[in-house]
Each structure stands twice: as structure tokens, then as C-alpha cells.
Coordinates of C-alpha atoms and ligand atoms in Angstrom, one line a residue:
M1 CA 4.9 22.8 15.3
T2 CA 8.3 24.4 16.3
E3 CA 11.0 24.4 13.9
T4 CA 13.3 22.5 16.3
N5 CA 11.4 19.2 16.0
D6 CA 11.3 17.2 12.8
I7 CA 8.1 15.3 13.3
K8 CA 7.6 12.2 11.3
K9 CA 3.9 11.9 11.0
G10 CA 2.8 8.1 10.9
L11 CA 6.5 7.4 12.1
A12 CA 7.2 7.5 8.1
G13 CA 10.7 6.8 7.3
V14 CA 11.7 6.4 11.0
V15 CA 14.2 3.5 11.9
A16 CA 12.8 2.6 15.2
D17 CA 15.1 -0.5 16.1
V18 CA 17.1 -3.4 14.5
T19 CA 15.6 -6.7 13.5
A20 CA 17.1 -10.0 12.2
V21 CA 13.6 -11.4 11.5
S22 CA 13.1 -10.0 8.0
K23 CA 14.4 -7.3 5.7
V24 CA 12.2 -5.3 3.1
N25 CA 14.1 -3.6 0.3
P26 CA 11.9 -1.3 -1.7
E27 CA 14.9 -0.4 -4.1
T28 CA 15.1 -4.2 -5.2
N29 CA 11.6 -5.0 -4.5
S30 CA 12.5 -7.9 -2.3
L31 CA 11.6 -9.2 1.0
L32 CA 13.7 -11.7 3.0
Y33 CA 12.6 -13.8 6.1
R34 CA 15.9 -14.6 7.9
G35 CA 17.9 -14.0 4.6
Y36 CA 15.6 -16.3 2.5
P37 CA 13.6 -14.4 -0.4
V38 CA 9.9 -14.7 0.3
Q39 CA 9.1 -16.2 -3.2
E40 CA 11.4 -19.2 -2.5
L41 CA 10.0 -19.9 0.4
A42 CA 6.4 -19.7 -0.3
T43 CA 7.0 -22.0 -3.3
T44 CA 9.1 -24.7 -1.7
Q45 CA 8.3 -24.8 2.0
P46 CA 5.3 -25.7 4.2
F47 CA 4.2 -23.0 6.3
E48 CA 5.4 -25.0 9.5
A49 CA 9.0 -24.8 8.2
V50 CA 8.6 -21.1 7.7
A51 CA 7.3 -20.7 11.2
H52 CA 10.3 -22.4 12.6
L53 CA 12.6 -20.2 10.5
L54 CA 11.1 -17.1 11.9
W55 CA 11.3 -18.1 15.4
H56 CA 14.7 -20.1 15.3
G57 CA 16.5 -18.1 12.5
E58 CA 17.1 -21.3 10.4
L59 CA 15.1 -23.7 8.4
P60 CA 14.3 -26.8 10.3
T61 CA 16.0 -30.2 9.8
D62 CA 13.5 -33.1 9.0
A63 CA 13.7 -33.9 12.9
E64 CA 12.9 -30.4 13.9
L65 CA 10.0 -30.0 11.4
A66 CA 8.8 -33.4 12.6
E67 CA 9.0 -32.2 16.3
L68 CA 7.2 -29.1 15.4
R69 CA 4.4 -30.7 13.5
R70 CA 4.0 -33.2 16.4
T71 CA 3.5 -30.4 19.0
E72 CA 1.3 -28.4 16.6
R73 CA -1.0 -31.4 16.2
E74 CA -1.1 -31.6 20.0
H75 CA -2.6 -28.2 20.3
R76 CA -4.9 -28.0 17.0
A77 CA -8.2 -28.9 18.6
L78 CA -10.7 -26.2 19.8
T79 CA -10.7 -26.6 23.7
P80 CA -14.1 -26.3 25.4
A81 CA -13.1 -23.0 27.1
V82 CA -12.3 -21.5 23.6
Q83 CA -15.2 -22.9 22.0
A84 CA -17.5 -21.4 24.8
A85 CA -15.6 -17.9 24.4
I86 CA -16.2 -17.9 20.8
E87 CA -19.9 -18.7 21.2
L88 CA -20.2 -15.7 23.5
V89 CA -19.5 -13.3 20.7
P90 CA -22.3 -12.3 18.8
L91 CA -22.8 -14.0 15.4
D92 CA -22.9 -10.6 13.7
A93 CA -19.9 -9.3 15.4
H94 CA -16.9 -9.1 13.1
P95 CA -14.9 -12.4 13.1
M96 CA -11.6 -10.4 13.9
D97 CA -13.5 -9.4 17.3
E98 CA -14.0 -13.1 17.9
V99 CA -10.2 -14.1 16.9
R100 CA -9.3 -11.4 19.5
T101 CA -11.5 -12.6 22.2
A102 CA -10.4 -16.2 21.7
V103 CA -6.7 -15.2 21.8
S104 CA -7.3 -13.3 24.9
L105 CA -9.0 -16.3 26.6
L106 CA -6.3 -18.6 25.5
G107 CA -3.7 -16.3 27.3
A108 CA -5.9 -16.0 30.4
V109 CA -6.3 -19.9 30.8
D110 CA -2.5 -20.5 29.9
L111 CA -1.1 -17.8 32.4
A112 CA -3.7 -18.7 35.2
G113 CA -1.5 -18.9 38.2
S114 CA 1.5 -17.7 36.7
G115 CA 2.2 -14.9 39.2
S116 CA 2.5 -11.2 39.4
V117 CA 2.8 -8.9 36.7
L118 CA 6.6 -8.6 37.4
D119 CA 6.7 -12.4 35.8
A120 CA 4.5 -11.5 32.8
S121 CA 7.0 -11.4 30.0
G122 CA 8.1 -14.8 30.4
S123 CA 11.4 -16.7 29.6
P124 CA 12.3 -17.3 26.1
E125 CA 11.5 -21.0 26.4
A126 CA 8.0 -20.3 27.7
N127 CA 7.3 -17.7 24.9
L128 CA 8.5 -20.2 22.3
E129 CA 6.1 -22.9 23.5
R130 CA 3.4 -20.1 24.0
S131 CA 4.0 -19.1 20.3
I132 CA 3.7 -22.6 19.0
R133 CA 0.6 -23.1 20.9
L134 CA -1.0 -20.0 19.4
F135 CA 0.3 -21.0 15.9
A136 CA -1.5 -24.5 16.3
A137 CA -4.7 -23.1 18.1
L138 CA -5.6 -20.4 15.6
P139 CA -6.7 -22.5 12.5
A140 CA -9.4 -24.0 14.8
I141 CA -10.6 -20.7 15.9
V142 CA -10.8 -19.2 12.4
A143 CA -12.4 -22.3 10.8
Y144 CA -15.0 -22.6 13.6
G145 CA -15.8 -18.7 13.3
Q146 CA -16.7 -19.1 9.6
R147 CA -18.6 -22.3 10.2
R148 CA -20.8 -21.2 13.0
R149 CA -21.6 -18.1 11.0
R150 CA -22.9 -20.7 8.3
G151 CA -24.9 -22.6 11.1
Q152 CA -22.2 -25.5 11.0
A153 CA -20.8 -27.4 14.0
P154 CA -16.9 -27.3 14.6
V155 CA -14.9 -30.1 12.6
A156 CA -12.3 -31.9 14.4
P157 CA -8.8 -31.7 13.2
R158 CA -7.1 -34.4 11.2
D159 CA -3.8 -35.9 12.7
D160 CA -2.9 -37.1 9.1
L161 CA -2.8 -33.8 7.4
D162 CA -0.4 -30.9 7.5
Y163 CA -0.8 -27.5 8.8
A164 CA -2.5 -25.8 5.6
A165 CA -4.4 -29.1 4.5
N166 CA -5.7 -29.3 8.1
F167 CA -6.8 -25.7 8.2
L168 CA -8.8 -26.2 5.2
W169 CA -10.2 -29.5 6.4
M170 CA -11.5 -27.8 9.4
T171 CA -13.1 -25.0 7.6
F172 CA -14.9 -27.0 5.0
G173 CA -15.1 -30.5 6.4
E174 CA -13.7 -31.9 3.2
E175 CA -10.3 -32.6 1.8
S176 CA -9.1 -29.9 -0.7
D177 CA -7.5 -30.3 -3.9
P178 CA -3.5 -30.0 -4.0
V179 CA -3.8 -26.9 -6.1
V180 CA -5.8 -25.2 -3.2
I181 CA -3.5 -26.4 -0.5
D182 CA -0.6 -25.2 -2.4
A183 CA -2.3 -21.8 -3.1
F184 CA -3.3 -21.6 0.7
N185 CA 0.2 -22.5 1.9
R186 CA 1.7 -19.8 -0.4
S187 CA -0.6 -17.1 1.2
L188 CA 0.2 -18.0 4.6
V189 CA 3.9 -17.9 3.9
L190 CA 3.6 -14.6 2.2
Y191 CA 1.6 -13.1 4.9
A192 CA 3.9 -14.5 7.8
E193 CA 6.0 -11.5 8.2
H194 CA 6.9 -8.0 7.1
S195 CA 9.2 -6.1 9.4
F196 CA 7.9 -3.2 11.6
N197 CA 4.4 -3.0 9.8
A198 CA 1.7 -1.6 12.1
S199 CA 0.4 -4.8 13.9
T200 CA 4.0 -5.9 14.5
F201 CA 5.1 -2.7 15.8
T202 CA 2.0 -2.8 18.1
A203 CA 3.1 -6.2 19.4
R204 CA 6.6 -4.9 20.0
V205 CA 5.3 -1.8 21.8
I206 CA 3.3 -4.0 24.2
A207 CA 6.1 -6.4 24.6
S208 CA 8.5 -3.5 25.6
T209 CA 6.5 -3.0 28.7
L210 CA 7.3 -6.4 29.8
S211 CA 3.7 -7.3 29.3
D212 CA 2.9 -11.0 28.3
L213 CA 3.0 -12.4 24.7
Y214 CA -0.9 -13.1 24.4
S215 CA -1.5 -9.4 25.3
A216 CA 0.9 -8.2 22.6
V217 CA -0.7 -10.6 20.0
V218 CA -4.3 -9.3 21.2
G219 CA -3.1 -5.8 20.5
A220 CA -1.5 -6.8 17.1
I221 CA -5.1 -8.3 16.1
G222 CA -6.7 -5.1 16.9
A223 CA -4.2 -3.2 14.8
L224 CA -4.5 -5.7 11.9
K225 CA -8.2 -5.4 11.8
G226 CA -8.1 -1.9 10.1
P227 CA -8.6 -1.4 6.5
L228 CA -5.4 0.4 6.0
H229 CA -3.6 -2.8 7.1
G230 CA -5.1 -6.3 7.2
G231 CA -8.5 -5.4 6.7
A232 CA -7.7 -4.5 3.2
N233 CA -7.9 -8.1 2.1
E234 CA -11.6 -8.2 2.8
A235 CA -12.1 -4.8 1.3
V236 CA -10.7 -5.8 -2.0
L237 CA -13.5 -8.5 -2.3
H238 CA -16.3 -5.8 -1.5
I239 CA -14.9 -3.7 -4.3
F240 CA -15.0 -6.7 -6.6
D241 CA -18.6 -7.4 -5.6
E242 CA -19.4 -3.5 -6.2
I243 CA -17.8 -3.6 -9.7
G244 CA -19.1 -7.0 -10.7
Q245 CA -17.4 -7.6 -14.0
A246 CA -14.5 -6.4 -16.0
S247 CA -16.4 -4.1 -18.4
N248 CA -17.7 -2.2 -15.4
V249 CA -14.1 -1.2 -14.2
S250 CA -13.8 2.1 -16.2
D251 CA -16.9 3.6 -14.9
W252 CA -16.6 2.4 -11.3
L253 CA -13.0 3.6 -11.1
E254 CA -14.0 7.0 -12.7
E255 CA -16.7 7.5 -10.1
A256 CA -14.3 6.2 -7.2
L257 CA -11.6 8.5 -7.9
A258 CA -13.7 11.5 -8.4
S259 CA -15.2 10.9 -5.0
K260 CA -11.5 10.5 -3.4
R261 CA -12.1 6.8 -2.5
K262 CA -9.0 4.7 -1.7
I263 CA -8.9 1.7 -3.8
M264 CA -8.2 -1.2 -1.4
G265 CA -5.4 -3.5 -2.4
F266 CA -3.5 -0.8 -3.7
G267 CA -0.5 1.2 -2.3
H268 CA 2.1 0.5 0.4
R269 CA 3.8 2.6 2.9
V270 CA 7.2 1.1 2.0
Y271 CA 7.0 -0.4 -1.4
K272 CA 6.4 2.5 -4.0
R273 CA 7.0 0.3 -7.2
G274 CA 5.0 -2.8 -6.6
D275 CA 4.9 -5.3 -3.7
S276 CA 7.5 -8.0 -3.7
R277 CA 4.8 -10.7 -2.7
V278 CA 2.2 -10.0 -5.4
P279 CA 3.8 -11.9 -8.3
T280 CA 4.0 -15.2 -6.2
M281 CA 0.4 -14.8 -5.0
K282 CA -0.8 -13.8 -8.4
T283 CA 0.5 -17.0 -9.9
A284 CA -1.4 -19.0 -7.0
L285 CA -4.5 -16.8 -8.0
D286 CA -4.2 -17.6 -11.7
E287 CA -4.0 -21.4 -10.8
L288 CA -7.2 -21.0 -8.7
V289 CA -8.8 -19.4 -11.6
E290 CA -8.2 -22.3 -13.7
H291 CA -8.8 -24.9 -11.1
Y292 CA -12.2 -23.2 -10.5
D293 CA -12.8 -22.4 -14.0
R294 CA -13.6 -18.5 -13.2
P295 CA -11.9 -16.5 -16.0
D296 CA -14.1 -13.6 -15.2
V297 CA -12.2 -13.3 -11.8
G298 CA -8.9 -13.0 -13.6
E299 CA -10.4 -10.4 -16.2
L300 CA -11.7 -8.1 -13.4
Y301 CA -8.4 -8.4 -11.7
A302 CA -6.3 -7.6 -14.7
E303 CA -8.7 -4.7 -15.9
L304 CA -8.7 -2.9 -12.5
E305 CA -4.8 -3.4 -11.9
S306 CA -4.2 -2.0 -15.4
E307 CA -6.4 0.9 -15.3
F308 CA -5.7 1.8 -11.7
V309 CA -1.8 1.7 -12.3
A310 CA -2.3 3.6 -15.5
R311 CA -4.1 6.5 -13.9
K312 CA -2.4 6.6 -10.6
G313 CA 0.9 4.8 -10.8
I314 CA 0.0 3.0 -7.5
Y315 CA 0.7 -0.7 -7.5
P316 CA -1.3 -3.6 -5.9
N317 CA 0.1 -4.9 -2.6
L318 CA -0.5 -8.6 -1.4
D319 CA -4.1 -8.1 -0.4
Y320 CA -5.1 -7.5 -4.0
P321 CA -4.4 -11.1 -5.3
S322 CA -5.1 -12.7 -1.9
G323 CA -8.6 -11.5 -1.5
P324 CA -10.1 -13.2 -4.7
A325 CA -7.9 -16.1 -4.2
Y326 CA -9.5 -16.6 -0.9
N327 CA -13.0 -16.0 -2.2
L328 CA -12.2 -18.8 -4.9
M329 CA -11.1 -21.3 -2.0
G330 CA -14.6 -20.8 -0.4
F331 CA -13.7 -18.5 2.4
D332 CA -16.1 -16.1 3.4
T333 CA -15.1 -12.4 2.9
A334 CA -15.3 -11.7 6.6
T335 CA -12.8 -14.5 7.3
F336 CA -10.1 -13.2 5.2
T337 CA -8.3 -11.1 7.8
P338 CA -8.6 -13.8 10.5
L339 CA -6.7 -15.9 8.0
F340 CA -4.0 -13.0 8.0
V341 CA -3.7 -13.3 11.9
A342 CA -3.2 -17.0 11.6
A343 CA -0.3 -16.5 9.2
R344 CA 1.3 -13.4 10.9
V345 CA 1.1 -14.8 14.3
T346 CA 4.3 -16.4 13.5
G347 CA 6.1 -13.0 12.7
W348 CA 4.4 -11.2 15.6
T349 CA 5.8 -13.7 18.1
A350 CA 9.3 -13.8 16.4
H351 CA 9.2 -10.1 17.1
I352 CA 8.1 -10.3 20.7
M353 CA 10.9 -12.6 21.3
E354 CA 13.3 -10.5 19.7
Q355 CA 12.0 -7.4 21.5
L356 CA 12.4 -9.2 25.0
A357 CA 15.7 -10.3 24.1
A358 CA 17.1 -6.8 23.8
N359 CA 14.4 -4.8 25.3
A360 CA 14.0 -0.9 25.6
L361 CA 10.6 0.5 26.5
I362 CA 9.1 2.0 23.3
R363 CA 8.0 5.4 24.3
P364 CA 8.4 8.3 21.8
L365 CA 8.0 11.8 22.4
S366 CA 5.1 14.2 21.1
E367 CA 5.0 17.9 20.3
Y368 CA 2.3 19.7 22.3
V369 CA -0.1 21.9 20.3
G370 CA -2.7 22.4 22.8
P371 CA -3.7 25.6 24.7
D372 CA -0.9 27.4 26.9
E373 CA -0.8 27.0 30.5
R374 CA -4.1 28.1 32.1
H375 CA -5.8 27.8 35.6
I376 CA -9.0 27.0 37.4
E377 CA -10.9 30.0 38.3
G378 CA -10.9 30.4 42.1
Y379 CA -8.3 27.6 42.6
V380 CA -6.0 28.1 45.6
P381 CA -2.8 26.1 45.8
D382 CA -2.1 24.1 49.1
A383 CA 0.2 25.9 51.4
Ligands
ACO1 N1 -6.2 4.4 -3.6 C1 -6.2 5.7 -4.0 N2 -5.2 6.5 -3.6 C2 -4.1 6.1 -2.9 C3 -4.2 4.7 -2.6 C4 -5.2 4.0 -2.9 N3 -5.0 2.5 -2.5 N4 -2.9 4.5 -1.9 C5 -2.3 5.9 -1.9 N5 -3.1 6.6 -2.6 C6 -2.8 8.0 -2.7 C7 -3.4 8.8 -1.4 O1 -4.6 9.4 -1.7 C8 -2.2 9.9 -1.6 O2 -2.6 10.9 -2.5 P1 -2.6 12.4 -2.4 O3 -0.9 12.5 -2.0 O4 -2.9 13.1 -3.5 O5 -3.2 12.9 -1.0 C9 -1.0 9.3 -1.9 O6 -1.4 8.3 -2.7 C10 -0.3 9.0 -0.8 O7 -1.1 7.9 0.1 P2 -0.8 7.6 1.7 O8 -2.1 7.0 2.2 O9 -0.5 8.9 2.2 O10 0.5 6.9 1.7 P3 1.0 5.8 2.8 O11 2.3 5.6 2.7 O12 0.7 6.4 4.2 O13 -0.2 4.7 2.6 C11 -1.4 2.8 2.5 C12 0.1 3.4 2.4 C13 -2.2 3.2 3.7 C14 -1.2 1.2 2.3 C15 -2.6 3.4 1.3 O14 -1.6 3.0 0.1 C16 -3.7 2.8 1.3 O15 -4.5 3.3 2.2 N6 -4.0 1.7 0.6 C17 -5.2 1.0 0.7 C18 -5.4 0.1 1.8 C19 -4.5 -1.2 1.5 O16 -4.5 -1.7 0.6 N7 -3.8 -1.4 2.6 C20 -3.1 -2.7 2.7 C21 -1.5 -2.4 3.0 S1 -0.6 -4.0 2.7 C22 -1.0 -5.2 3.8 O17 -1.5 -4.8 4.8 C23 -0.8 -6.6 3.3

């Protein structure tokens, strides 16, 4: 590295653009979606209203919410093409690969006959419609993914249920308790948006080439799959399974830290003194622990948190409470990151539309550290 270039590995600390979608303030430990604190949204708003907020900048009026819900219900059902695409994915593939494939197929069907790549990025109106269709279609994709791994047929959506309740219905084939619906709705709101995280930035990079919205979302799904990002909620449950019970935490942690393992669900690139979303999700987890009468889960959670924070001073992120919460709700561990996709698609699409509204191709520079210039032996340049 030369002294002239100040390389920011991992783009840490780099402000890459402006955004009006959300504001993360690690100093005050706050996260605002379009100005509203995320805790207030998670405890008062249905996920559909938050989706509208992210796309339009304002919470919906009653009439706007009713209209969004009407459109969302229209596009809820699994189409035969998407169901067939899902069934082509091997049962032992990771569900994130299934979700990525289904979204890719949805895009190919939706954009069929739409012209050359020169028109790929689409108008703002077309992209809003695509965003709503993706938002509406993802629950059936995620729900069927879990069901088919259990050897179960898809469950048709219910028009009388709101988004979160219907998502649970399509997954489990039974109506969920209001405590569970509320906890699930909270998780969706908390996962919806988080400024220039790795998957959102990926989506913005793809959108900046004037590619289509579906391609940008497919790329974002790939970025979210990694355990340093969305894959961590799944990884937290693997850790809980490994530890087993609260009394094993000390020994387990001693060994994990000695072997330099990363403890999934802890740490954050931006928040260094705690993730602003954790307390709201932790309250939902506490309610689920009580609802399902599983004090053991609460004890293991508390023990690992207090021991790890005491030893390393690294705090839990949202994946730490949401992993055990999804487990208690009955979701399979491998379904956790697809649930994150269903929530974050709202933030991704809001960012894609924002990127396109004031686009500049995202193309950073690199510092070359390879061999000096050299030549093929015997090469004779053209005259
Ligand atoms: N377990 C153990 N040590 C950790 C952890 C952890 N979870 N997180 C950070 N550290 C340590 C690192 O080992 C490093 O120590 P060192 O300086 O002695 O080498 C130091 O803290 C700094 O960590 P980095 O990974 O360099 O910090 P960065 O800002 O790049 O990492 C990240 C953020 C990737 C989230 C990291 O904390 C991590 O890997 N956490 C576990 C995965 C996770 O939970 N991801 C979810 C992110 S939030 C979300 O997607 C909702």
C-alpha cells in the first residue's frame, strides 16, 4: 500500500452517499425509519404500514393502508411457475438458495417481453409495483420452503388475515395466538431497514448499473445469506443448540473464545455499545418465553449475554433475540434468514428506488498490489 491512498478496508467509516430512508446513530443508540424511531414503529404499526413508510416517506392514511393491503392480498398466492421453480431446488439445498431462485424466476416472468437491457431499470411507478409484488409474494415462498422440507403441501393464503398473521398461517396451517403475531410483526419491522448494510449496498450497486429491481434483490439475498450478516440469526440457534442449557455457558464460552470463534449474534460494524433494535425484540422474546412456558430459553439467553458482554464488552445485535424468538414460534432454524429476506425486501426496494432517483454508477477504485508489469516470453507486438 502506498502512503498516498488511505484504504478503508471493508469500506469501514466510508460515507458512500446520502439516504433519506433511515438514519443510524450509534452515539445515541437510535435507528430512525424516515424519522420515526424503530421501537415506536415496531410496537404500534403493522408491517404493511412500515413498508409504505419506507417506500413513500410517510405512514399511510387509512385509505392508503387499505389499498396496499388489497394489492398485497392479490399477489399473496404461490403462482404455479414459482412453485415449480421452488420444487426444482434440491430439498437439502439451503432455503436461502430457494428464495433467491424463486425471486429470480418472479423477475424473469414479470419482465418477460419488457424490451432491451436499456429499459431494465424501469420507471418509478413500475418499480413501486414490483416492490409491492415482491413484498406480497415472499411469505408464500418462505412458508412453502419450510413446509416442503417437512413433507407438507403449501397452504393457501387467507384474505381475512393481515400480512403477519397470514404469513404464520401459510407456514403452520393454523391461526397463531395474538402474542405470537405481535412478536412476529415486531421482528419484521425491526428487520425491515438498516441504511447501507452489506445487502442493501449490494442492491444499490446493482441498481446503479441500471439493471432491474429483481436482479438487485437477488444480489441482496446473496449478500444477506452470509453468517456475518443475515445468516447470523440462524447461527445463533446453532450456538444455543450446542450449549444446551444455561449452566453450560461458562465452559462452552471458555472453549469457544480459546479457539477464537466468533459468537454469532454479538457485535456490529456500526453499533459498538449495543444495537438499538435489541430491547424491543428482547421484550417480544420475553413474551414468547412466557407464552410457551420456556424459562430455560430465557435463562440461556441471559447467561450467554452477561458472560460474553462481561468478558469481551461486545453487545448483542438483533439476531441474538430474534433467533430464539423464531425458534419458539415454530420456525425451522434454516428458515430464519429467509424471514429476514421477507422483511428486508422493503428496505432494499426503497433503497433501489432512491438510488435510481439520483443515480451515479457505484464504482470505487482499488490499490494494485500484484506483480510489476511483465511480458509473455517470445511475444512480438503487432507492427
Ligand atoms: N465474537 C467474538 N469476537 C468478536 C465478535 C463476536 N461476535 N464480534 C467482534 N469480535 C471481535 C473480533 O474478533 C475483533 O477482535 P480483534 O480486534 O481482537 O481481532 C474485534 O471484535 C472487531 O471485530 P470485527 O469483526 O473486525 O469488527 P467488524 O466491525 O468488522 O464486525 C461483525 C462486525 C461482522 C458483525 C462482527 O461483530 C461479527 O462477526 N459478529 C458475529 C456475526 C453477527 O452476529 N452478524 C450479525 C450482524 S447484524 C445483522 O445482520 C442483523
